[in-house]
MMTF fields as JSON, N, C-alpha, C and O atoms, coordinates in Angstrom:
{
  "mmtfVersion": "1.0.0",
  "mmtfProducer": "UNKNOWN",
  "numBonds": 507,
  "numAtoms": 508,
  "numGroups": 127,
  "numChains": 1,
  "numModels": 1,
  "chainsPerModel": [1],
  "groupsPerChain": [127],
  "chainIdList": ["A"],
  "bondAtomList": [4, 2, 8, 6, 12, 10, 16, 14, 20, 18, 24, 22, 28, 26, 32, 30, 36, 34, 40, 38, 44, 42, 48, 46, 52, 50, 56, 54, 60, 58, 64, 62, 68, 66, 72, 70, 76, 74, 80, 78, 84, 82, 88, 86, 92, 90, 96, 94, 100, 98, 104, 102, 108, 106, 112, 110, 116, 114, 120, 118, 124, 122, 128, 126, 132, 130, 136, 134, 140, 138, 144, 142, 148, 146, 152, 150, 156, 154, 160, 158, 164, 162, 168, 166, 172, 170, 176, 174, 180, 178, 184, 182, 188, 186, 192, 190, 196, 194, 200, 198, 204, 202, 208, 206, 212, 210, 216, 214, 220, 218, 224, 222, 228, 226, 232, 230, 236, 234, 240, 238, 244, 242, 248, 246, 252, 250, 256, 254, 260, 258, 264, 262, 268, 266, 272, 270, 276, 274, 280, 278, 284, 282, 288, 286, 292, 290, 296, 294, 300, 298, 304, 302, 308, 306, 312, 310, 316, 314, 320, 318, 324, 322, 328, 326, 332, 330, 336, 334, 340, 338, 344, 342, 348, 346, 352, 350, 356, 354, 360, 358, 364, 362, 368, 366, 372, 370, 376, 374, 380, 378, 384, 382, 388, 386, 392, 390, 396, 394, 400, 398, 404, 402, 408, 406, 412, 410, 416, 414, 420, 418, 424, 422, 428, 426, 432, 430, 436, 434, 440, 438, 444, 442, 448, 446, 452, 450, 456, 454, 460, 458, 464, 462, 468, 466, 472, 470, 476, 474, 480, 478, 484, 482, 488, 486, 492, 490, 496, 494, 500, 498, 504, 502],
  "bondOrderList": [1, 1, 1, 1, 1, 1, 1, 1, 1, 1, 1, 1, 1, 1, 1, 1, 1, 1, 1, 1, 1, 1, 1, 1, 1, 1, 1, 1, 1, 1, 1, 1, 1, 1, 1, 1, 1, 1, 1, 1, 1, 1, 1, 1, 1, 1, 1, 1, 1, 1, 1, 1, 1, 1, 1, 1, 1, 1, 1, 1, 1, 1, 1, 1, 1, 1, 1, 1, 1, 1, 1, 1, 1, 1, 1, 1, 1, 1, 1, 1, 1, 1, 1, 1, 1, 1, 1, 1, 1, 1, 1, 1, 1, 1, 1, 1, 1, 1, 1, 1, 1, 1, 1, 1, 1, 1, 1, 1, 1, 1, 1, 1, 1, 1, 1, 1, 1, 1, 1, 1, 1, 1, 1, 1, 1, 1],
  "groupList": [{"groupName": "MET", "atomNameList": ["N", "CA", "C", "O"], "elementList": ["N", "C", "C", "O"], "formalChargeList": [0, 0, 0, 0], "bondAtomList": [1, 0, 2, 1, 3, 2], "bondOrderList": [1, 1, 2], "singleLetterCode": "M", "chemCompType": "L-PEPTIDE LINKING"}, {"groupName": "ARG", "atomNameList": ["N", "CA", "C", "O"], "elementList": ["N", "C", "C", "O"], "formalChargeList": [0, 0, 0, 0], "bondAtomList": [1, 0, 2, 1, 3, 2], "bondOrderList": [1, 1, 2], "singleLetterCode": "R", "chemCompType": "L-PEPTIDE LINKING"}, {"groupName": "GLY", "atomNameList": ["N", "CA", "C", "O"], "elementList": ["N", "C", "C", "O"], "formalChargeList": [0, 0, 0, 0], "bondAtomList": [1, 0, 2, 1, 3, 2], "bondOrderList": [1, 1, 2], "singleLetterCode": "G", "chemCompType": "PEPTIDE LINKING"}, {"groupName": "ASN", "atomNameList": ["N", "CA", "C", "O"], "elementList": ["N", "C", "C", "O"], "formalChargeList": [0, 0, 0, 0], "bondAtomList": [1, 0, 2, 1, 3, 2], "bondOrderList": [1, 1, 2], "singleLetterCode": "N", "chemCompType": "L-PEPTIDE LINKING"}, {"groupName": "ASP", "atomNameList": ["N", "CA", "C", "O"], "elementList": ["N", "C", "C", "O"], "formalChargeList": [0, 0, 0, 0], "bondAtomList": [1, 0, 2, 1, 3, 2], "bondOrderList": [1, 1, 2], "singleLetterCode": "D", "chemCompType": "L-PEPTIDE LINKING"}, {"groupName": "VAL", "atomNameList": ["N", "CA", "C", "O"], "elementList": ["N", "C", "C", "O"], "formalChargeList": [0, 0, 0, 0], "bondAtomList": [1, 0, 2, 1, 3, 2], "bondOrderList": [1, 1, 2], "singleLetterCode": "V", "chemCompType": "L-PEPTIDE LINKING"}, {"groupName": "ALA", "atomNameList": ["N", "CA", "C", "O"], "elementList": ["N", "C", "C", "O"], "formalChargeList": [0, 0, 0, 0], "bondAtomList": [1, 0, 2, 1, 3, 2], "bondOrderList": [1, 1, 2], "singleLetterCode": "A", "chemCompType": "L-PEPTIDE LINKING"}, {"groupName": "LYS", "atomNameList": ["N", "CA", "C", "O"], "elementList": ["N", "C", "C", "O"], "formalChargeList": [0, 0, 0, 0], "bondAtomList": [1, 0, 2, 1, 3, 2], "bondOrderList": [1, 1, 2], "singleLetterCode": "K", "chemCompType": "L-PEPTIDE LINKING"}, {"groupName": "CYS", "atomNameList": ["N", "CA", "C", "O"], "elementList": ["N", "C", "C", "O"], "formalChargeList": [0, 0, 0, 0], "bondAtomList": [1, 0, 2, 1, 3, 2], "bondOrderList": [1, 1, 2], "singleLetterCode": "C", "chemCompType": "L-PEPTIDE LINKING"}, {"groupName": "ILE", "atomNameList": ["N", "CA", "C", "O"], "elementList": ["N", "C", "C", "O"], "formalChargeList": [0, 0, 0, 0], "bondAtomList": [1, 0, 2, 1, 3, 2], "bondOrderList": [1, 1, 2], "singleLetterCode": "I", "chemCompType": "L-PEPTIDE LINKING"}, {"groupName": "LEU", "atomNameList": ["N", "CA", "C", "O"], "elementList": ["N", "C", "C", "O"], "formalChargeList": [0, 0, 0, 0], "bondAtomList": [1, 0, 2, 1, 3, 2], "bondOrderList": [1, 1, 2], "singleLetterCode": "L", "chemCompType": "L-PEPTIDE LINKING"}, {"groupName": "THR", "atomNameList": ["N", "CA", "C", "O"], "elementList": ["N", "C", "C", "O"], "formalChargeList": [0, 0, 0, 0], "bondAtomList": [1, 0, 2, 1, 3, 2], "bondOrderList": [1, 1, 2], "singleLetterCode": "T", "chemCompType": "L-PEPTIDE LINKING"}, {"groupName": "TYR", "atomNameList": ["N", "CA", "C", "O"], "elementList": ["N", "C", "C", "O"], "formalChargeList": [0, 0, 0, 0], "bondAtomList": [1, 0, 2, 1, 3, 2], "bondOrderList": [1, 1, 2], "singleLetterCode": "Y", "chemCompType": "L-PEPTIDE LINKING"}, {"groupName": "PRO", "atomNameList": ["N", "CA", "C", "O"], "elementList": ["N", "C", "C", "O"], "formalChargeList": [0, 0, 0, 0], "bondAtomList": [1, 0, 2, 1, 3, 2], "bondOrderList": [1, 1, 2], "singleLetterCode": "P", "chemCompType": "L-PEPTIDE LINKING"}, {"groupName": "SER", "atomNameList": ["N", "CA", "C", "O"], "elementList": ["N", "C", "C", "O"], "formalChargeList": [0, 0, 0, 0], "bondAtomList": [1, 0, 2, 1, 3, 2], "bondOrderList": [1, 1, 2], "singleLetterCode": "S", "chemCompType": "L-PEPTIDE LINKING"}, {"groupName": "PHE", "atomNameList": ["N", "CA", "C", "O"], "elementList": ["N", "C", "C", "O"], "formalChargeList": [0, 0, 0, 0], "bondAtomList": [1, 0, 2, 1, 3, 2], "bondOrderList": [1, 1, 2], "singleLetterCode": "F", "chemCompType": "L-PEPTIDE LINKING"}, {"groupName": "GLU", "atomNameList": ["N", "CA", "C", "O"], "elementList": ["N", "C", "C", "O"], "formalChargeList": [0, 0, 0, 0], "bondAtomList": [1, 0, 2, 1, 3, 2], "bondOrderList": [1, 1, 2], "singleLetterCode": "E", "chemCompType": "L-PEPTIDE LINKING"}, {"groupName": "HIS", "atomNameList": ["N", "CA", "C", "O"], "elementList": ["N", "C", "C", "O"], "formalChargeList": [0, 0, 0, 0], "bondAtomList": [1, 0, 2, 1, 3, 2], "bondOrderList": [1, 1, 2], "singleLetterCode": "H", "chemCompType": "L-PEPTIDE LINKING"}, {"groupName": "GLN", "atomNameList": ["N", "CA", "C", "O"], "elementList": ["N", "C", "C", "O"], "formalChargeList": [0, 0, 0, 0], "bondAtomList": [1, 0, 2, 1, 3, 2], "bondOrderList": [1, 1, 2], "singleLetterCode": "Q", "chemCompType": "L-PEPTIDE LINKING"}],
  "groupTypeList": [0, 1, 2, 3, 4, 5, 6, 4, 6, 6, 7, 8, 9, 5, 5, 0, 5, 7, 10, 2, 7, 7, 5, 11, 7, 12, 5, 10, 6, 5, 5, 13, 2, 4, 0, 1, 5, 4, 10, 3, 14, 10, 7, 2, 10, 10, 2, 2, 11, 12, 6, 6, 15, 6, 14, 11, 4, 9, 6, 16, 1, 10, 6, 2, 14, 0, 6, 2, 11, 9, 10, 13, 15, 14, 15, 17, 13, 4, 10, 16, 10, 9, 5, 4, 13, 14, 9, 18, 16, 7, 16, 16, 9, 15, 15, 3, 6, 6, 1, 10, 4, 1, 14, 0, 6, 10, 1, 11, 7, 4, 12, 0, 6, 9, 8, 14, 13, 1, 10, 6, 13, 9, 6, 6, 13, 6, 14],
  "groupIdList": [1, 2, 3, 4, 5, 6, 7, 8, 9, 10, 11, 12, 13, 14, 15, 16, 17, 18, 19, 20, 21, 22, 23, 24, 25, 26, 27, 28, 29, 30, 31, 32, 33, 34, 35, 36, 37, 38, 39, 40, 41, 42, 43, 44, 45, 46, 47, 48, 49, 50, 51, 52, 53, 54, 55, 56, 57, 58, 59, 60, 61, 62, 63, 64, 65, 66, 67, 68, 69, 70, 71, 72, 73, 74, 75, 76, 77, 78, 79, 80, 81, 82, 83, 84, 85, 86, 87, 88, 89, 90, 91, 92, 93, 94, 95, 96, 97, 98, 99, 100, 101, 102, 103, 104, 105, 106, 107, 108, 109, 110, 111, 112, 113, 114, 115, 116, 117, 118, 119, 120, 121, 122, 123, 124, 125, 126, 127],
  "secStructList": [7, 7, 1, 1, 7, 6, 6, 1, 1, 5, 7, 7, 5, 7, 3, 3, 3, 7, 1, 1, 1, 1, 7, 7, 7, 5, 7, 5, 5, 7, 7, 5, 1, 1, 5, 7, 7, 7, 1, 6, 6, 2, 2, 2, 2, 6, 6, 7, 1, 7, 3, 3, 3, 7, 6, 6, 6, 6, 6, 6, 6, 6, 6, 6, 1, 7, 6, 6, 6, 7, 7, 1, 7, 7, 7, 1, 6, 6, 1, 7, 5, 3, 3, 7, 1, 1, 4, 4, 4, 1, 1, 7, 7, 7, 5, 7, 7, 1, 1, 1, 1, 7, 7, 5, 7, 7, 7, 2, 2, 2, 2, 2, 2, 2, 6, 7, 7, 3, 3, 7, 7, 7, 7, 7, 5, 7, 7],
  "xCoordList": [0.256, -0.078, 2.249, 3.023, 2.218, 3.747, 4.575, 5.384, 4.951, 5.347, 5.624, 6.338, 5.188, 5.307, 3.965, 3.134, 4.092, 2.77, 2.417, 3.347, 1.38, -0.112, 0.377, 0.594, 0.479, 0.71, 2.722, 3.369, 3.287, 4.179, 4.595, 5.424, 3.833, 3.475, 3.494, 2.718, 4.279, 3.808, 2.648, 3.035, 1.624, 0.792, 0.262, -0.017, 0.438, 1.021, -0.263, -0.257, -0.877, -2.208, -1.217, -0.355, -2.104, -2.013, -2.867, -3.699, -3.419, -4.852, -4.344, -3.196, -5.879, -5.435, -6.223, -7.104, -5.852, -6.676, -6.731, -5.898, -7.972, -8.696, -8.003, -7.163, -7.286, -6.606, -7.844, -7.539, -8.713, -9.694, -10.533, -10.88, -10.45, -11.245, -10.355, -10.384, -9.359, -8.253, -7.024, -6.285, -6.745, -5.399, -5.538, -6.233, -4.739, -5.109, -3.62, -2.563, -3.876, -2.802, -2.118, -2.754, -0.891, -1.003, -0.029, 0.974, -0.243, -0.163, 0.656, 0.089, 1.474, 1.637, 1.609, 2.15, 0.364, 0.139, 0.877, 0.732, 1.655, 2.208, 1.26, 0.887, 1.021, 0.508, 0.868, 1.096, 0.779, 0.923, -0.414, -1.349, 0.013, -0.557, -2.253, -3.247, -1.801, -3.673, -4.03, -4.467, -3.892, -4.73, -4.777, -3.947, -5.682, -6.525, -5.394, -4.39, -5.553, -5.195, -6.699, -7.616, -6.218, -7.507, -7.244, -6.115, -8.749, -7.842, -8.565, -8.29, -9.606, -9.729, -8.707, -8.415, -7.757, -6.786, -5.725, -5.056, -5.386, -4.993, -5.558, -5.142, -6.024, -6.963, -6.865, -6.646, -7.12, -6.747, -5.615, -5.6, -4.548, -3.225, -2.472, -1.542, -3.401, -2.656, -3.988, -4.739, -4.367, -5.183, -6.486, -6.881, -6.856, -7.918, -9.274, -9.556, -10.246, -11.533, -11.988, -12.93, -11.019, -11.391, -10.971, -10.811, -10.79, -9.498, -10.166, -11.376, -9.483, -10.473, -9.284, -8.283, -9.508, -8.124, -7.947, -8.914, -7.2, -7.087, -6.941, -5.956, -7.841, -8.064, -6.892, -6.034, -6.863, -6.045, -4.515, -3.523, -4.925, -4.161, -3.355, -2.386, -3.506, -2.825, -2.288, -1.109, -2.716, -2.039, -0.442, 0.744, -1.157, 0.301, 1.185, 2.26, 0.885, 1.745, 2.089, 2.679, 2.209, 2.864, 3.75, 4.96, 3.08, 4.087, 4.575, 4.73, 4.795, 5.861, 5.215, 6.283, 4.589, 3.982, 2.66, 1.984, 2.123, 0.989, 0.186, 0.802, -1.564, -1.907, -1.715, -1.395, -1.76, -0.864, 1.227, 2.112, 0.453, 2.358, 3.469, 4.682, 3.125, 3.454, 4.179, 3.718, 6.046, 6.887, 5.936, 4.99, 7.101, 6.559, 7.923, 8.084, 8.508, 9.009, 8.557, 7.54, 9.045, 7.759, 9.581, 10.723, 9.305, 10.328, 9.623, 10.002, 8.554, 7.653, 7.234, 6.881, 7.404, 7.44, 6.63, 6.817, 5.264, 4.105, 3.614, 2.423, 4.425, 3.207, 4.069, 4.767, 4.201, 4.158, 3.793, 2.691, 5.309, 5.192, 5.169, 5.937, 3.928, 3.741, 3.735, 3.635, 3.83, 4.85, 3.416, 3.308, 2.814, 2.275, 3.838, 4.745, 3.482, 4.482, 5.645, 6.791, 4.424, 3.567, 4.833, 5.768, 4.51, 5.632, 7.303, 8.345, 6.948, 8.992, 9.01, 10.164, 7.809, 8.13, 8.248, 8.08, 8.528, 8.567, 10.374, 11.133, 10.337, 11.712, 12.087, 12.697, 11.234, 11.373, 9.962, 9.106, 10.165, 8.997, 8.699, 9.344, 7.603, 7.66, 6.528, 5.425, 6.929, 5.967, 6.581, 7.603, 5.529, 5.988, 7.215, 7.967, 7.279, 8.979, 8.238, 8.826, 7.098, 6.476, 6.253, 5.341, 6.137, 5.397, 4.174, 3.851, 3.92, 2.906, 3.108, 2.21, 4.246, 4.671, 5.658, 5.421, 6.941, 7.243, 7.773, 8.413, 7.699, 8.05, 9.446, 10.306, 9.814, 10.875, 10.674, 9.633, 11.851, 11.81, 13.327, 13.919, 13.41, 13.488, 14.254, 13.295, 15.442, 14.936, 14.54, 14.851, 13.465, 12.58, 13.428, 13.179, 14.82, 15.748, 16.543, 17.255, 16.508, 17.346, 16.287, 16.367, 15.333, 13.672, 13.589, 13.646, 13.516, 13.578, 15.238, 15.538, 15.936, 17.505, 16.949, 16.645, 16.875, 17.061, 15.715, 16.043, 14.209, 13.865, 12.672, 11.516, 13.652, 13.81, 12.288, 12.216, 10.574, 9.695, 8.732, 8.601, 7.846, 7.222, 6.06, 5.397, 6.323, 5.704, 4.32, 4.637, 3.448, 2.277, 0.995, 1.064, 0.179, -0.484, -1.818, -2.429, -1.656, -2.428, -3.619, -4.369, -3.077, -3.834, -4.027, -3.386, -5.568, -6.12, -7.142, -7.653, -7.196, -7.842, -9.043, -10.054, -8.197, -9.269, -10.61, -11.024, -11.014, -12.548, -13.65, -14.694],
  "yCoordList": [-3.486, -4.627, -4.963, -5.643, -3.925, -3.774, -3.465, -2.983, -3.464, -3.09, -2.254, -2.313, -1.323, 0.788, 1.041, 0.244, 2.226, 3.024, 3.599, 3.933, 3.975, 4.382, 5.884, 6.657, 6.118, 7.866, 7.997, 9.043, 6.481, 6.959, 7.296, 8.142, 6.438, 5.647, 7.532, 8.423, 7.581, 8.452, 8.904, 9.519, 8.908, 8.609, 10.181, 11.378, 8.788, 9.669, 10.225, 9.29, 10.893, 10.713, 11.959, 12.702, 11.638, 12.851, 13.268, 12.392, 14.692, 15.447, 16.065, 16.498, 16.36, 17.456, 18.716, 18.802, 19.555, 20.977, 22.326, 23.103, 22.064, 23.271, 24.202, 23.303, 25.429, 26.438, 27.219, 27.464, 27.458, 28.452, 26.523, 25.382, 27.309, 25.847, 25.769, 24.542, 26.105, 25.709, 25.141, 24.983, 24.806, 24.568, 23.914, 24.301, 22.971, 21.95, 21.665, 21.805, 21.273, 20.755, 19.841, 19.508, 19.191, 17.873, 18.22, 18.923, 17.902, 17.372, 15.848, 14.755, 15.967, 14.705, 15.977, 17.019, 14.784, 15.45, 14.084, 12.978, 14.336, 13.763, 14.217, 15.369, 13.044, 13.337, 11.775, 10.589, 12.414, 10.883, 10.9, 11.7, 8.656, 7.499, 7.44, 6.898, 8.571, 8.183, 9.992, 10.811, 10.304, 11.874, 11.528, 10.638, 11.943, 12.868, 13.416, 13.65, 13.761, 15.157, 16.037, 15.663, 17.47, 18.869, 18.649, 18.586, 18.536, 19.524, 20.578, 21.218, 20.952, 22.564, 22.688, 21.493, 23.218, 23.197, 23.345, 24.347, 22.741, 22.891, 23.66, 24.785, 23.448, 24.266, 25.951, 26.799, 26.236, 27.131, 27.73, 28.917, 27.228, 27.207, 27.569, 28.354, 26.119, 26.98, 27.703, 26.895, 28.608, 29.572, 28.778, 29.403, 27.152, 26.669, 27.46, 28.322, 26.334, 26.526, 24.678, 23.925, 24.646, 22.479, 22.017, 22.146, 20.914, 19.439, 18.883, 19.106, 17.73, 15.823, 15.578, 16.294, 14.146, 13.438, 12.852, 13.148, 12.206, 12.347, 10.843, 10.141, 10.455, 9.076, 8.763, 9.52, 7.261, 6.628, 5.966, 5.283, 6.487, 6.112, 7.351, 7.186, 8.694, 9.82, 9.464, 9.127, 9.417, 9.747, 8.651, 8.875, 7.432, 6.344, 6.961, 7.206, 7.383, 8.392, 9.117, 8.176, 9.989, 11.727, 10.689, 10.874, 9.651, 8.702, 7.614, 6.536, 7.599, 6.223, 5.091, 4.652, 4.63, 3.583, 3.318, 4.325, 2.184, 1.77, 2.398, 2.488, 2.976, 2.944, 2.185, 1.019, 2.321, 2.171, 2.341, 2.444, 2.18, 1.689, 3.266, 3.117, 4.12, 5.39, 5.788, 5.941, 6.053, 6.55, 8.434, 8.876, 9.241, 10.528, 11.054, 12.263, 10.759, 11.547, 11.681, 11.004, 12.828, 13.531, 12.98, 13.197, 12.545, 12.59, 13.146, 13.443, 13.172, 14.279, 15.8, 16.474, 16.01, 17.619, 18.289, 19.409, 17.474, 17.928, 17.76, 18.057, 17.129, 16.78, 18.088, 18.588, 18.47, 19.187, 18.305, 17.931, 18.064, 17.321, 18.692, 19.649, 18.253, 19.223, 18.424, 17.205, 18.922, 18.095, 18.8, 19.896, 17.667, 18.781, 18.582, 17.753, 19.889, 20.25, 19.618, 19.912, 18.491, 17.2, 16.661, 16.697, 15.797, 14.881, 15.309, 14.665, 16.607, 16.306, 16.137, 15.836, 16.208, 15.413, 13.864, 12.959, 13.916, 11.857, 11.773, 12.291, 10.477, 10.489, 10.317, 11.037, 8.505, 8.263, 7.612, 6.84, 8.48, 7.924, 6.646, 6.458, 5.956, 4.427, 4.576, 5.057, 4.125, 4.466, 2.952, 2.412, 2.253, 1.492, 1.63, 2.603, 0.731, 0.645, 0.458, -0.307, 1.17, 1.302, 0.424, 0.821, -1.202, -2.743, -2.653, -1.573, -3.373, -3.825, -4.815, -4.957, -5.45, -6.523, -5.677, -5.885, -4.571, -3.77, -2.88, -2.416, -2.456, -1.233, -0.476, -1.352, 0.354, 1.55, 2.122, 2.656, 1.977, 3.64, 4.142, 3.673, 5.718, 7.196, 7.503, 7.294, 7.901, 9.223, 10.122, 10.241, 11.053, 11.856, 12.971, 13.304, 13.67, 14.125, 14.223, 15.213, 13.29, 12.78, 13.436, 14.325, 12.597, 12.891, 14.226, 13.99, 15.091, 16.694, 17.329, 18.512, 16.431, 16.559, 16.814, 17.818, 15.343, 14.744, 15.625, 15.885, 15.905, 16.557, 18.038, 18.403, 18.464, 19.924, 20.479, 21.639, 19.846, 19.913, 20.485, 20.294, 21.323, 22.681, 21.808, 20.771, 22.842, 22.33, 22.918, 24.103, 22.943, 23.424, 22.688, 21.501, 23.401, 22.264, 22.301, 23.077, 20.73, 20.505, 18.522, 17.818, 18.42, 17.336, 17.697, 18.511, 16.859, 16.907, 15.544, 14.521, 15.706, 14.465, 13.45, 13.637, 12.397, 11.461, 10.917, 10.797, 10.675, 10.713, 9.395, 9.288],
  "zCoordList": [22.293, 21.273, 21.65, 22.323, 20.648, 20.871, 21.342, 20.548, 22.529, 23.697, 24.257, 25.258, 23.821, 23.762, 24.771, 25.207, 24.914, 25.022, 24.208, 23.475, 23.859, 22.947, 23.242, 22.309, 24.084, 23.775, 23.5, 23.464, 23.343, 22.575, 21.061, 20.726, 20.193, 18.929, 18.36, 18.704, 17.732, 16.435, 15.779, 14.785, 15.827, 14.87, 13.661, 13.736, 12.405, 11.385, 10.008, 9.207, 9.698, 8.916, 8.373, 8.844, 6.653, 5.251, 5.51, 5.743, 5.694, 5.366, 4.878, 4.969, 3.671, 2.892, 3.204, 4.059, 2.508, 3.14, 1.705, 1.238, 1.465, 0.51, 0.125, 0.169, -0.341, 0.054, -0.923, -2.09, -0.615, -1.246, -2.607, -2.301, -3.97, -4.743, -5.398, -5.496, -6.09, -6.71, -6.614, -7.586, -5.431, -4.625, -2.987, -2.047, -3.076, -2.449, -2.03, -2.645, -0.928, 0.027, 0.726, 1.726, 0.598, 0.959, 3.051, 2.925, 4.187, 5.199, 5.888, 5.853, 6.238, 7.073, 8.504, 8.873, 8.975, 10.719, 11.298, 10.776, 12.41, 13.371, 15.001, 15.222, 15.973, 16.719, 17.801, 17.56, 18.729, 19.612, 19.601, 19.606, 19.569, 19.641, 19.903, 19.42, 21.233, 22.564, 21.806, 22.614, 20.84, 21.003, 19.783, 19.601, 18.27, 17.497, 16.961, 17.634, 15.119, 14.287, 15.148, 15.881, 14.482, 15.234, 13.438, 12.952, 12.483, 11.607, 11.314, 10.298, 12.131, 12.167, 12.877, 12.841, 13.618, 13.643, 12.842, 13.096, 12.041, 10.378, 9.761, 9.482, 9.621, 8.262, 8.557, 7.692, 10.226, 10.171, 10.344, 10.02, 10.8, 10.165, 9.711, 9.893, 8.056, 6.628, 6.205, 5.657, 6.262, 6.275, 4.748, 3.764, 5.155, 4.421, 4.91, 5.742, 3.487, 3.381, 3.626, 3.381, 4.077, 4.746, 3.59, 2.376, 5.377, 6.03, 5.841, 5.869, 5.515, 5.608, 5.518, 5.471, 5.488, 5.271, 4.006, 3.305, 3.455, 2.314, 1.425, 1.654, 0.536, 0.851, 0.386, -0.069, 0.548, 0.831, -0.516, -0.261, -1.684, -2.601, -2.761, -3.501, -2.21, -2.899, -1.47, -1.576, -0.194, 1.266, 0.914, 1.157, 0.242, -0.284, -0.902, -0.355, -2.309, -3.65, -2.536, -2.007, -1.753, -1.278, -0.182, -0.051, 0.543, 2.12, 1.14, 1.714, 0.122, -0.545, 0.533, 0.959, 0.971, 1.657, 2.161, 2.371, 2.409, 2.547, 3.791, 4.853, 3.714, 4.583, 6.108, 5.876, 6.941, 8.203, 8.902, 9.751, 6.941, 7.718, 7.507, 7.654, 7.301, 7.18, 8.294, 9.425, 7.721, 8.651, 8.694, 8.043, 10.148, 10.807, 9.194, 9.363, 8.341, 7.419, 6.569, 6.421, 5.158, 4.198, 3.267, 3.672, 2.498, 0.886, -0.346, -1.479, 0.243, -1.125, -0.935, 0.033, -2.116, -1.843, -2.337, -2.813, -2.272, -2.014, -1.004, -0.916, 0.372, 1.514, 2.393, 1.511, 3.042, 4.198, 5.504, 5.907, 6.118, 7.3, 9.042, 9.139, 10.262, 9.858, 11.449, 11.311, 13.064, 13.804, 15.614, 16.164, 15.808, 17.589, 18.348, 18.422, 18.825, 19.682, 21.158, 21.497, 21.783, 22.578, 22.592, 23.393, 20.761, 20.754, 21.251, 21.368, 21.438, 21.831, 23.16, 23.464, 24.816, 25.478, 25.412, 26.23, 24.39, 24.87, 24.291, 23.473, 25.652, 25.408, 23.967, 23.177, 23.827, 22.598, 21.814, 22.246, 20.07, 19.803, 18.546, 17.515, 19.016, 18.073, 17.16, 17.419, 16.123, 14.57, 13.861, 14.286, 12.407, 12.017, 11.23, 11.171, 10.757, 10.235, 8.317, 7.553, 7.87, 6.997, 7.194, 7.919, 7.322, 7.305, 8.918, 9.412, 9.206, 9.558, 10.793, 11.623, 10.874, 11.214, 12.369, 13.559, 11.927, 13.1, 13.165, 12.222, 14.072, 15.076, 15.358, 15.453, 15.468, 15.024, 16.262, 16.645, 16.966, 18.427, 17.267, 16.295, 18.412, 17.235, 18.583, 19.326, 19.58, 20.247, 19.348, 18.163, 20.361, 20.095, 19.287, 18.129, 20.354, 20.006, 18.898, 18.734, 18.09, 16.857, 15.755, 14.908, 16.18, 15.622, 14.896, 13.689, 15.052, 15.504, 15.242, 15.082, 15.255, 14.129, 12.949, 12.304, 12.788, 11.698, 10.282, 9.124, 10.931, 9.35, 10.411, 10.198, 11.446, 10.901, 11.186, 10.782, 11.971, 11.043, 11.671, 12.88, 10.947, 10.874, 12.566, 12.598, 13.631, 14.839, 15.33, 15.226, 15.637, 15.332, 16.588, 16.908, 17.016, 18.029, 16.646, 15.911, 17.023, 15.6, 16.138, 15.462, 17.766, 18.102, 18.951, 19.615, 19.292, 19.789, 21.284, 20.828, 22.186, 22.631, 21.577, 20.899, 21.964, 21.217, 21.989, 23.142, 20.708, 21.815, 21.486, 22.128]
}
C-alpha cells in the first residue's frame, strides 16, 4: 500500500510479560512485517510465566503514540526494546512515523547504531 515490501516493514508491538504474580515487564518487540511476534519466545527469553499483547492504553502510554503508529524506538524506561535479528538482513526498514498516513524509511545499520537494541529471536512465521 505504501510502496515497500511488507517484509521490509518493522512491525512494532508492545508486549506484557508476567515475571511471577507481582512483577510485570513491558517489551517493545520489533519483527519483520511479514512475521508475527512469538509470545512464547519472549516469555522464555525473560523467564516469564505469561505473555500477551499489552492493552491499548498501556501500549500507547509507554510508546508515546497511538496504536498502529508505534515507532521501533523506546523512549520510556519501563519499555525494553527487543528486536528480532532477522531485521538486520534488510537494507532499509519502513515504519509508521507516529501517524497512520505517513511512513518512514531508515537504513537498518543506522537504526541499529541509533538504538543498540537487544537482539533475540522473537519472530515466527505469520499464520
